[in-house]
Amino acid sequence: MLTNIYLQFSSLKIAKIANTCENFTTALAKIVNTSFSSGLFPKSLKTAKVVPIHKGGSKLDVSNYRPISLLGSFSKIYEKLMHKRVLEFFDQNNTLFENQYGLRPGRSCEHALLNAQNSILQSLNKKQISVLLLLDYSKAFDVLDHNTLLHKLEHYGIRGIVKEWFKSYLSDREQFVSINGTTSEKKPIIYGVPQGSILGPLLFVIFINDLPNISNVMNILLFADDTNLFLKHENVECLNNLINVELCKVSNWITANKLQLNYDKTHMMIFNSRKKDTSKLKISITSIKLTRKNYCINWTFVSKS
């Protein structure tokens, strides 16, 4: 909410400048076009101001604060224009994974929910046991490897000057913390996509876009950084073996892409209309057994097993 207020305030500042300066929009368009044609993102727009917001509990415990990253007003203009170009390019080439429902026009969490619900109901009608695996990444947006991301952008057709622009956009970034008017020293940001940015979420969607390629067995649903894996089978033992084989592939992908799972928030749900004994399901990833949940806050499912 605070970030949205900041963005609205930023837009108002830019609109005010535009209304008071006759040649403002012309000059701004020239500056932005020069950035795009040269492949350079202004260094002065790469600094983020981090404001810790108290969530509750003891104010002496640093874990009770949420860091809100604030970027400069003019940075949003560059990002919004590039975001529009990249998304149009991906849509024209049907590059994004079909079941990626996050951060895409015309798609929402409700669409993802309906997809998952339909898969579950179909398996129940066929008297199958189905398992929904809900993966949660640890600080996903903060740990993305820039070289891996740039390699993926090139693979999807973002090359030449545009790729150089993204390389410039990601590199040489800094951030500082501001508390009650006191600021810290600036520290470099060498991993992750810029927090509080317009391009950051889209870049993560692109980064994770190749995950579904690891399997032709799982039904994979993505909503930004939420990854949901759906598998089904008539036999409990076969399903158990199938899931663990597929999760090895997932684990290898996560390792190769230098991400980490948050095991405290990674769970599984079991759906079984015939009341079969599912106690033989021993599902683990990287040797860590997944806990079973009877409900999921993200998808608002209720297990009937």
mmCIF file of C-alpha atoms in Angstrom:
data_model
loop_
_atom_site.group_PDB
_atom_site.id
_atom_site.type_symbol
_atom_site.label_atom_id
_atom_site.label_comp_id
_atom_site.label_asym_id
_atom_site.label_seq_id
_atom_site.Cartn_x
_atom_site.Cartn_y
_atom_site.Cartn_z
ATOM 1 C CA MET A 1 0.000 0.000 0.000
ATOM 2 C CA LEU A 2 2.795 2.404 0.897
ATOM 3 C CA THR A 3 4.527 1.628 -2.379
ATOM 4 C CA ASN A 4 1.318 2.371 -4.301
ATOM 5 C CA ILE A 5 0.949 5.687 -2.503
ATOM 6 C CA TYR A 6 4.540 6.531 -3.374
ATOM 7 C CA LEU A 7 3.972 5.681 -7.039
ATOM 8 C CA GLN A 8 0.829 7.823 -7.145
ATOM 9 C CA PHE A 9 2.760 10.688 -5.572
ATOM 10 C CA SER A 10 5.540 10.216 -8.121
ATOM 11 C CA SER A 11 3.043 10.333 -10.987
ATOM 12 C CA LEU A 12 1.556 13.520 -9.610
ATOM 13 C CA LYS A 13 5.004 15.128 -9.452
ATOM 14 C CA ILE A 14 5.757 14.210 -13.051
ATOM 15 C CA ALA A 15 2.332 15.412 -14.213
ATOM 16 C CA LYS A 16 2.869 18.721 -12.415
ATOM 17 C CA ILE A 17 6.229 19.230 -14.108
ATOM 18 C CA ALA A 18 4.735 18.358 -17.493
ATOM 19 C CA ASN A 19 1.953 20.893 -17.043
ATOM 20 C CA THR A 20 4.314 23.704 -16.076
ATOM 21 C CA CYS A 21 7.025 23.078 -18.678
ATOM 22 C CA GLU A 22 5.964 23.384 -22.309
ATOM 23 C CA ASN A 23 8.783 21.266 -23.779
ATOM 24 C CA PHE A 24 8.971 18.736 -20.943
ATOM 25 C CA THR A 25 7.376 15.745 -22.726
ATOM 26 C CA THR A 26 9.423 16.325 -25.895
ATOM 27 C CA ALA A 27 12.666 16.477 -23.933
ATOM 28 C CA LEU A 28 11.728 13.454 -21.838
ATOM 29 C CA ALA A 29 10.846 11.397 -24.923
ATOM 30 C CA LYS A 30 14.214 12.248 -26.446
ATOM 31 C CA ILE A 31 16.062 11.226 -23.274
ATOM 32 C CA VAL A 32 14.211 7.917 -22.985
ATOM 33 C CA ASN A 33 14.675 7.098 -26.680
ATOM 34 C CA THR A 34 18.390 7.839 -26.344
ATOM 35 C CA SER A 35 18.564 5.371 -23.454
ATOM 36 C CA PHE A 36 16.843 2.668 -25.498
ATOM 37 C CA SER A 37 18.918 3.260 -28.637
ATOM 38 C CA SER A 38 22.235 3.350 -26.753
ATOM 39 C CA GLY A 39 21.521 0.400 -24.468
ATOM 40 C CA LEU A 40 22.269 2.408 -21.333
ATOM 41 C CA PHE A 41 20.057 2.952 -18.302
ATOM 42 C CA PRO A 42 20.842 6.173 -16.353
ATOM 43 C CA LYS A 43 23.022 5.406 -13.333
ATOM 44 C CA SER A 44 21.371 8.199 -11.369
ATOM 45 C CA LEU A 45 18.104 6.214 -11.428
ATOM 46 C CA LYS A 46 19.599 3.016 -10.027
ATOM 47 C CA THR A 47 19.608 3.940 -6.347
ATOM 48 C CA ALA A 48 16.829 2.585 -4.116
ATOM 49 C CA LYS A 49 15.744 4.056 -0.810
ATOM 50 C CA VAL A 50 14.727 1.310 1.620
ATOM 51 C CA VAL A 51 12.267 2.233 4.356
ATOM 52 C CA PRO A 52 11.589 -0.409 7.046
ATOM 53 C CA ILE A 53 7.912 -0.584 8.016
ATOM 54 C CA HIS A 54 6.977 -2.124 11.361
ATOM 55 C CA LYS A 55 4.614 -5.104 10.933
ATOM 56 C CA GLY A 56 3.917 -5.805 14.601
ATOM 57 C CA GLY A 57 5.558 -7.298 17.649
ATOM 58 C CA SER A 58 8.702 -6.003 19.274
ATOM 59 C CA LYS A 59 10.226 -2.994 17.533
ATOM 60 C CA LEU A 60 13.647 -4.243 18.639
ATOM 61 C CA ASP A 61 13.350 -7.377 16.490
ATOM 62 C CA VAL A 62 14.550 -6.693 12.941
ATOM 63 C CA SER A 63 12.423 -9.573 11.589
ATOM 64 C CA ASN A 64 9.304 -7.597 12.531
ATOM 65 C CA TYR A 65 10.017 -5.004 9.848
ATOM 66 C CA ARG A 66 9.087 -5.125 6.185
ATOM 67 C CA PRO A 67 11.605 -3.365 3.883
ATOM 68 C CA ILE A 68 9.874 -1.151 1.322
ATOM 69 C CA SER A 69 12.102 -0.229 -1.620
ATOM 70 C CA LEU A 70 11.424 3.163 -3.234
ATOM 71 C CA LEU A 71 12.791 4.110 -6.639
ATOM 72 C CA GLY A 72 12.971 7.459 -8.400
ATOM 73 C CA SER A 73 9.922 8.823 -10.215
ATOM 74 C CA PHE A 74 11.532 9.015 -13.647
ATOM 75 C CA SER A 75 12.763 5.428 -13.430
ATOM 76 C CA LYS A 76 9.124 4.321 -13.695
ATOM 77 C CA ILE A 77 8.775 5.971 -17.106
ATOM 78 C CA TYR A 78 11.693 4.038 -18.599
ATOM 79 C CA GLU A 79 10.471 0.811 -17.024
ATOM 80 C CA LYS A 80 6.845 1.145 -18.061
ATOM 81 C CA LEU A 81 7.773 1.779 -21.692
ATOM 82 C CA MET A 82 10.211 -1.141 -21.795
ATOM 83 C CA HIS A 83 7.722 -3.367 -19.960
ATOM 84 C CA LYS A 84 5.112 -2.667 -22.650
ATOM 85 C CA ARG A 85 7.561 -3.471 -25.466
ATOM 86 C CA VAL A 86 8.812 -6.711 -23.919
ATOM 87 C CA LEU A 87 5.347 -7.994 -23.011
ATOM 88 C CA GLU A 88 4.068 -7.257 -26.535
ATOM 89 C CA PHE A 89 7.084 -9.083 -27.999
ATOM 90 C CA PHE A 90 6.467 -12.140 -25.822
ATOM 91 C CA ASP A 91 2.733 -12.143 -26.546
ATOM 92 C CA GLN A 92 3.286 -11.892 -30.297
ATOM 93 C CA ASN A 93 5.619 -14.889 -30.207
ATOM 94 C CA ASN A 94 3.565 -16.881 -27.662
ATOM 95 C CA THR A 95 6.708 -17.234 -25.563
ATOM 96 C CA LEU A 96 5.291 -17.167 -22.051
ATOM 97 C CA PHE A 97 4.095 -20.421 -20.513
ATOM 98 C CA GLU A 98 0.367 -20.828 -21.090
ATOM 99 C CA ASN A 99 -0.368 -21.585 -17.434
ATOM 100 C CA GLN A 100 1.479 -18.539 -16.113
ATOM 101 C CA TYR A 101 -1.339 -16.445 -14.658
ATOM 102 C CA GLY A 102 0.632 -13.804 -12.801
ATOM 103 C CA LEU A 103 1.312 -10.277 -14.027
ATOM 104 C CA ARG A 104 -0.337 -10.815 -17.410
ATOM 105 C CA PRO A 105 -3.278 -8.792 -18.778
ATOM 106 C CA GLY A 106 -6.538 -10.714 -18.866
ATOM 107 C CA ARG A 107 -5.356 -13.323 -16.368
ATOM 108 C CA SER A 108 -5.813 -13.479 -12.637
ATOM 109 C CA CYS A 109 -5.587 -15.678 -9.570
ATOM 110 C CA GLU A 110 -9.213 -16.690 -10.205
ATOM 111 C CA HIS A 111 -8.262 -18.146 -13.603
ATOM 112 C CA ALA A 112 -5.456 -20.153 -12.008
ATOM 113 C CA LEU A 113 -7.860 -21.356 -9.325
ATOM 114 C CA LEU A 114 -10.369 -22.555 -11.909
ATOM 115 C CA ASN A 115 -7.633 -24.401 -13.803
ATOM 116 C CA ALA A 116 -6.450 -26.180 -10.662
ATOM 117 C CA GLN A 117 -10.000 -26.924 -9.534
ATOM 118 C CA ASN A 118 -10.840 -28.425 -12.915
ATOM 119 C CA SER A 119 -7.789 -30.713 -12.780
ATOM 120 C CA ILE A 120 -8.720 -31.900 -9.302
ATOM 121 C CA LEU A 121 -12.361 -32.552 -10.184
ATOM 122 C CA GLN A 122 -11.391 -34.492 -13.305
ATOM 123 C CA SER A 123 -9.082 -36.754 -11.304
ATOM 124 C CA LEU A 124 -11.780 -37.305 -8.666
ATOM 125 C CA ASN A 125 -14.296 -38.253 -11.357
ATOM 126 C CA LYS A 126 -11.810 -40.830 -12.659
ATOM 127 C CA LYS A 127 -11.383 -42.256 -9.129
ATOM 128 C CA GLN A 128 -7.762 -41.154 -9.093
ATOM 129 C CA ILE A 129 -5.645 -39.861 -6.243
ATOM 130 C CA SER A 130 -4.273 -36.410 -6.949
ATOM 131 C CA VAL A 131 -1.578 -34.441 -5.181
ATOM 132 C CA LEU A 132 -1.118 -30.695 -5.336
ATOM 133 C CA LEU A 133 2.394 -29.531 -4.432
ATOM 134 C CA LEU A 134 2.765 -25.889 -3.459
ATOM 135 C CA LEU A 135 6.316 -24.594 -3.732
ATOM 136 C CA ASP A 136 7.491 -21.419 -2.085
ATOM 137 C CA TYR A 137 10.862 -19.848 -2.895
ATOM 138 C CA SER A 138 13.010 -18.051 -0.342
ATOM 139 C CA LYS A 139 13.331 -14.377 -1.268
ATOM 140 C CA ALA A 140 12.876 -15.278 -4.931
ATOM 141 C CA PHE A 141 13.034 -11.734 -6.309
ATOM 142 C CA ASP A 142 16.154 -10.922 -4.282
ATOM 143 C CA VAL A 143 18.417 -13.788 -5.347
ATOM 144 C CA LEU A 144 18.033 -13.985 -9.129
ATOM 145 C CA ASP A 145 21.384 -14.384 -10.825
ATOM 146 C CA HIS A 146 21.847 -11.600 -13.394
ATOM 147 C CA ASN A 147 23.944 -13.635 -15.812
ATOM 148 C CA THR A 148 21.368 -16.436 -15.856
ATOM 149 C CA LEU A 149 18.557 -13.942 -16.419
ATOM 150 C CA LEU A 150 20.413 -12.234 -19.278
ATOM 151 C CA HIS A 151 21.120 -15.623 -20.860
ATOM 152 C CA LYS A 152 17.415 -16.453 -20.739
ATOM 153 C CA LEU A 153 16.472 -13.076 -22.213
ATOM 154 C CA GLU A 154 18.824 -13.760 -25.111
ATOM 155 C CA HIS A 155 17.364 -17.246 -25.556
ATOM 156 C CA TYR A 156 13.884 -15.733 -25.893
ATOM 157 C CA GLY A 157 15.029 -13.245 -28.530
ATOM 158 C CA ILE A 158 15.986 -10.170 -26.509
ATOM 159 C CA ARG A 159 19.403 -9.511 -28.004
ATOM 160 C CA GLY A 160 21.722 -6.761 -29.194
ATOM 161 C CA ILE A 161 21.067 -3.252 -27.889
ATOM 162 C CA VAL A 162 17.970 -4.315 -25.936
ATOM 163 C CA LYS A 163 19.910 -6.982 -24.070
ATOM 164 C CA GLU A 164 22.654 -4.417 -23.350
ATOM 165 C CA TRP A 165 19.977 -2.096 -21.973
ATOM 166 C CA PHE A 166 18.801 -4.781 -19.552
ATOM 167 C CA LYS A 167 22.382 -5.524 -18.586
ATOM 168 C CA SER A 168 22.846 -1.835 -17.819
ATOM 169 C CA TYR A 169 19.507 -1.720 -15.998
ATOM 170 C CA LEU A 170 20.496 -4.580 -13.676
ATOM 171 C CA SER A 171 24.125 -3.640 -13.023
ATOM 172 C CA ASP A 172 25.707 -1.043 -10.709
ATOM 173 C CA ARG A 173 22.614 -0.710 -8.545
ATOM 174 C CA GLU A 174 22.767 0.557 -4.982
ATOM 175 C CA GLN A 175 20.471 0.905 -2.014
ATOM 176 C CA PHE A 176 20.463 2.662 1.340
ATOM 177 C CA VAL A 177 18.223 2.516 4.395
ATOM 178 C CA SER A 178 16.432 5.558 5.736
ATOM 179 C CA ILE A 179 14.994 5.620 9.263
ATOM 180 C CA ASN A 180 13.569 8.749 10.894
ATOM 181 C CA GLY A 181 15.608 11.043 8.662
ATOM 182 C CA THR A 182 18.857 9.132 9.173
ATOM 183 C CA THR A 183 20.361 7.331 6.183
ATOM 184 C CA SER A 184 22.886 4.539 5.943
ATOM 185 C CA GLU A 185 25.782 4.174 3.538
ATOM 186 C CA LYS A 186 24.959 2.979 0.047
ATOM 187 C CA LYS A 187 25.523 -0.725 -0.569
ATOM 188 C CA PRO A 188 25.728 -2.454 -3.976
ATOM 189 C CA ILE A 189 22.996 -4.808 -5.194
ATOM 190 C CA ILE A 190 24.586 -7.676 -7.096
ATOM 191 C CA TYR A 191 21.675 -10.120 -7.200
ATOM 192 C CA GLY A 192 17.948 -9.988 -7.774
ATOM 193 C CA VAL A 193 15.562 -7.779 -9.690
ATOM 194 C CA PRO A 194 14.948 -4.244 -8.383
ATOM 195 C CA GLN A 195 12.366 -4.275 -5.621
ATOM 196 C CA GLY A 196 9.584 -1.749 -6.067
ATOM 197 C CA SER A 197 10.184 -1.666 -9.813
ATOM 198 C CA ILE A 198 7.779 -2.171 -12.712
ATOM 199 C CA LEU A 199 10.108 -4.478 -14.645
ATOM 200 C CA GLY A 200 11.122 -6.654 -11.694
ATOM 201 C CA PRO A 201 8.037 -8.920 -11.590
ATOM 202 C CA LEU A 202 8.056 -9.375 -15.388
ATOM 203 C CA LEU A 203 11.731 -10.331 -15.330
ATOM 204 C CA PHE A 204 10.996 -12.972 -12.706
ATOM 205 C CA VAL A 205 8.161 -14.376 -14.835
ATOM 206 C CA ILE A 206 10.643 -14.644 -17.726
ATOM 207 C CA PHE A 207 13.248 -16.222 -15.444
ATOM 208 C CA ILE A 208 10.902 -18.993 -14.310
ATOM 209 C CA ASN A 209 9.311 -19.492 -17.729
ATOM 210 C CA ASP A 210 11.391 -22.573 -18.613
ATOM 211 C CA LEU A 211 10.512 -24.511 -15.445
ATOM 212 C CA PRO A 212 7.549 -26.344 -17.083
ATOM 213 C CA ASN A 213 9.920 -27.745 -19.731
ATOM 214 C CA ILE A 214 11.406 -30.183 -17.216
ATOM 215 C CA SER A 215 8.334 -32.448 -17.237
ATOM 216 C CA ASN A 216 5.577 -33.630 -19.544
ATOM 217 C CA VAL A 217 3.814 -35.421 -16.688
ATOM 218 C CA MET A 218 3.029 -32.663 -14.212
ATOM 219 C CA ASN A 219 0.306 -30.087 -14.642
ATOM 220 C CA ILE A 220 2.168 -26.926 -13.627
ATOM 221 C CA LEU A 221 0.412 -23.721 -12.648
ATOM 222 C CA LEU A 222 2.359 -20.514 -12.069
ATOM 223 C CA PHE A 223 1.296 -17.239 -10.563
ATOM 224 C CA ALA A 224 4.415 -15.047 -10.563
ATOM 225 C CA ASP A 225 6.647 -16.724 -7.948
ATOM 226 C CA ASP A 226 3.972 -19.179 -6.749
ATOM 227 C CA THR A 227 4.616 -22.604 -8.275
ATOM 228 C CA ASN A 228 1.965 -25.303 -8.058
ATOM 229 C CA LEU A 229 2.536 -28.856 -9.302
ATOM 230 C CA PHE A 230 -0.332 -31.282 -9.869
ATOM 231 C CA LEU A 231 0.072 -35.065 -10.334
ATOM 232 C CA LYS A 232 -2.434 -37.914 -10.299
ATOM 233 C CA HIS A 233 -2.615 -41.713 -10.514
ATOM 234 C CA GLU A 234 -4.944 -44.585 -9.629
ATOM 235 C CA ASN A 235 -2.344 -46.412 -7.554
ATOM 236 C CA VAL A 236 -0.854 -44.942 -4.387
ATOM 237 C CA GLU A 237 2.593 -46.544 -4.746
ATOM 238 C CA CYS A 238 2.871 -45.581 -8.415
ATOM 239 C CA LEU A 239 1.850 -42.036 -7.569
ATOM 240 C CA ASN A 240 4.430 -41.879 -4.787
ATOM 241 C CA ASN A 241 7.226 -43.004 -7.125
ATOM 242 C CA LEU A 242 6.047 -40.677 -9.881
ATOM 243 C CA ILE A 243 5.992 -37.634 -7.635
ATOM 244 C CA ASN A 244 9.422 -38.240 -6.167
ATOM 245 C CA VAL A 245 10.956 -38.749 -9.619
ATOM 246 C CA GLU A 246 9.401 -35.508 -10.861
ATOM 247 C CA LEU A 247 10.451 -33.621 -7.742
ATOM 248 C CA CYS A 248 14.064 -34.640 -8.414
ATOM 249 C CA LYS A 249 13.762 -32.798 -11.721
ATOM 250 C CA VAL A 250 12.305 -29.788 -9.934
ATOM 251 C CA SER A 251 15.120 -29.873 -7.387
ATOM 252 C CA ASN A 252 17.734 -29.983 -10.150
ATOM 253 C CA TRP A 253 16.105 -27.011 -11.892
ATOM 254 C CA ILE A 254 16.035 -25.006 -8.664
ATOM 255 C CA THR A 255 19.711 -25.754 -8.009
ATOM 256 C CA ALA A 256 20.747 -24.965 -11.581
ATOM 257 C CA ASN A 257 18.950 -21.612 -11.381
ATOM 258 C CA LYS A 258 20.457 -20.773 -7.983
ATOM 259 C CA LEU A 259 17.134 -20.517 -6.169
ATOM 260 C CA GLN A 260 16.146 -21.962 -2.805
ATOM 261 C CA LEU A 261 12.914 -23.335 -1.441
ATOM 262 C CA ASN A 262 11.301 -22.095 1.725
ATOM 263 C CA TYR A 263 10.497 -25.493 3.218
ATOM 264 C CA ASP A 264 8.365 -24.018 6.000
ATOM 265 C CA LYS A 265 5.931 -22.766 3.364
ATOM 266 C CA THR A 266 6.275 -25.606 0.840
ATOM 267 C CA HIS A 267 3.428 -28.073 1.328
ATOM 268 C CA MET A 268 1.298 -30.701 -0.343
ATOM 269 C CA MET A 269 -2.421 -31.412 -0.509
ATOM 270 C CA ILE A 270 -4.036 -34.776 -1.266
ATOM 271 C CA PHE A 271 -7.424 -35.239 -2.954
ATOM 272 C CA ASN A 272 -9.001 -38.696 -2.868
ATOM 273 C CA SER A 273 -12.703 -39.352 -3.409
ATOM 274 C CA ARG A 274 -12.504 -43.100 -2.755
ATOM 275 C CA LYS A 275 -10.965 -42.773 0.670
ATOM 276 C CA LYS A 276 -7.938 -44.836 -0.265
ATOM 277 C CA ASP A 277 -5.185 -45.164 2.286
ATOM 278 C CA THR A 278 -2.683 -42.488 1.303
ATOM 279 C CA SER A 279 -0.374 -43.049 4.265
ATOM 280 C CA LYS A 280 2.148 -44.636 1.882
ATOM 281 C CA LEU A 281 2.680 -41.301 0.204
ATOM 282 C CA LYS A 282 6.125 -40.215 1.410
ATOM 283 C CA ILE A 283 6.882 -37.146 -0.624
ATOM 284 C CA SER A 284 10.132 -35.276 -0.232
ATOM 285 C CA ILE A 285 12.291 -32.813 -2.102
ATOM 286 C CA THR A 286 16.043 -32.598 -1.525
ATOM 287 C CA SER A 287 15.580 -35.222 1.234
ATOM 288 C CA ILE A 288 13.138 -33.002 3.136
ATOM 289 C CA LYS A 289 9.698 -34.502 3.656
ATOM 290 C CA LEU A 290 6.822 -32.239 2.694
ATOM 291 C CA THR A 291 4.077 -31.607 5.210
ATOM 292 C CA ARG A 292 0.448 -32.162 4.305
ATOM 293 C CA LYS A 293 -2.117 -29.397 4.564
ATOM 294 C CA ASN A 294 -5.894 -29.673 4.505
ATOM 295 C CA TYR A 295 -6.323 -26.181 3.103
ATOM 296 C CA CYS A 296 -4.358 -23.713 1.032
ATOM 297 C CA ILE A 297 -4.545 -19.979 1.668
ATOM 298 C CA ASN A 298 -3.244 -19.079 -1.798
ATOM 299 C CA TRP A 299 -5.813 -21.090 -3.753
ATOM 300 C CA THR A 300 -8.552 -21.369 -1.077
ATOM 301 C CA PHE A 301 -9.001 -25.081 -1.678
ATOM 302 C CA VAL A 302 -10.548 -27.361 0.897
ATOM 303 C CA SER A 303 -9.334 -30.961 0.935
ATOM 304 C CA LYS A 304 -11.990 -33.679 0.977
ATOM 305 C CA SER A 305 -9.600 -36.542 1.599
#
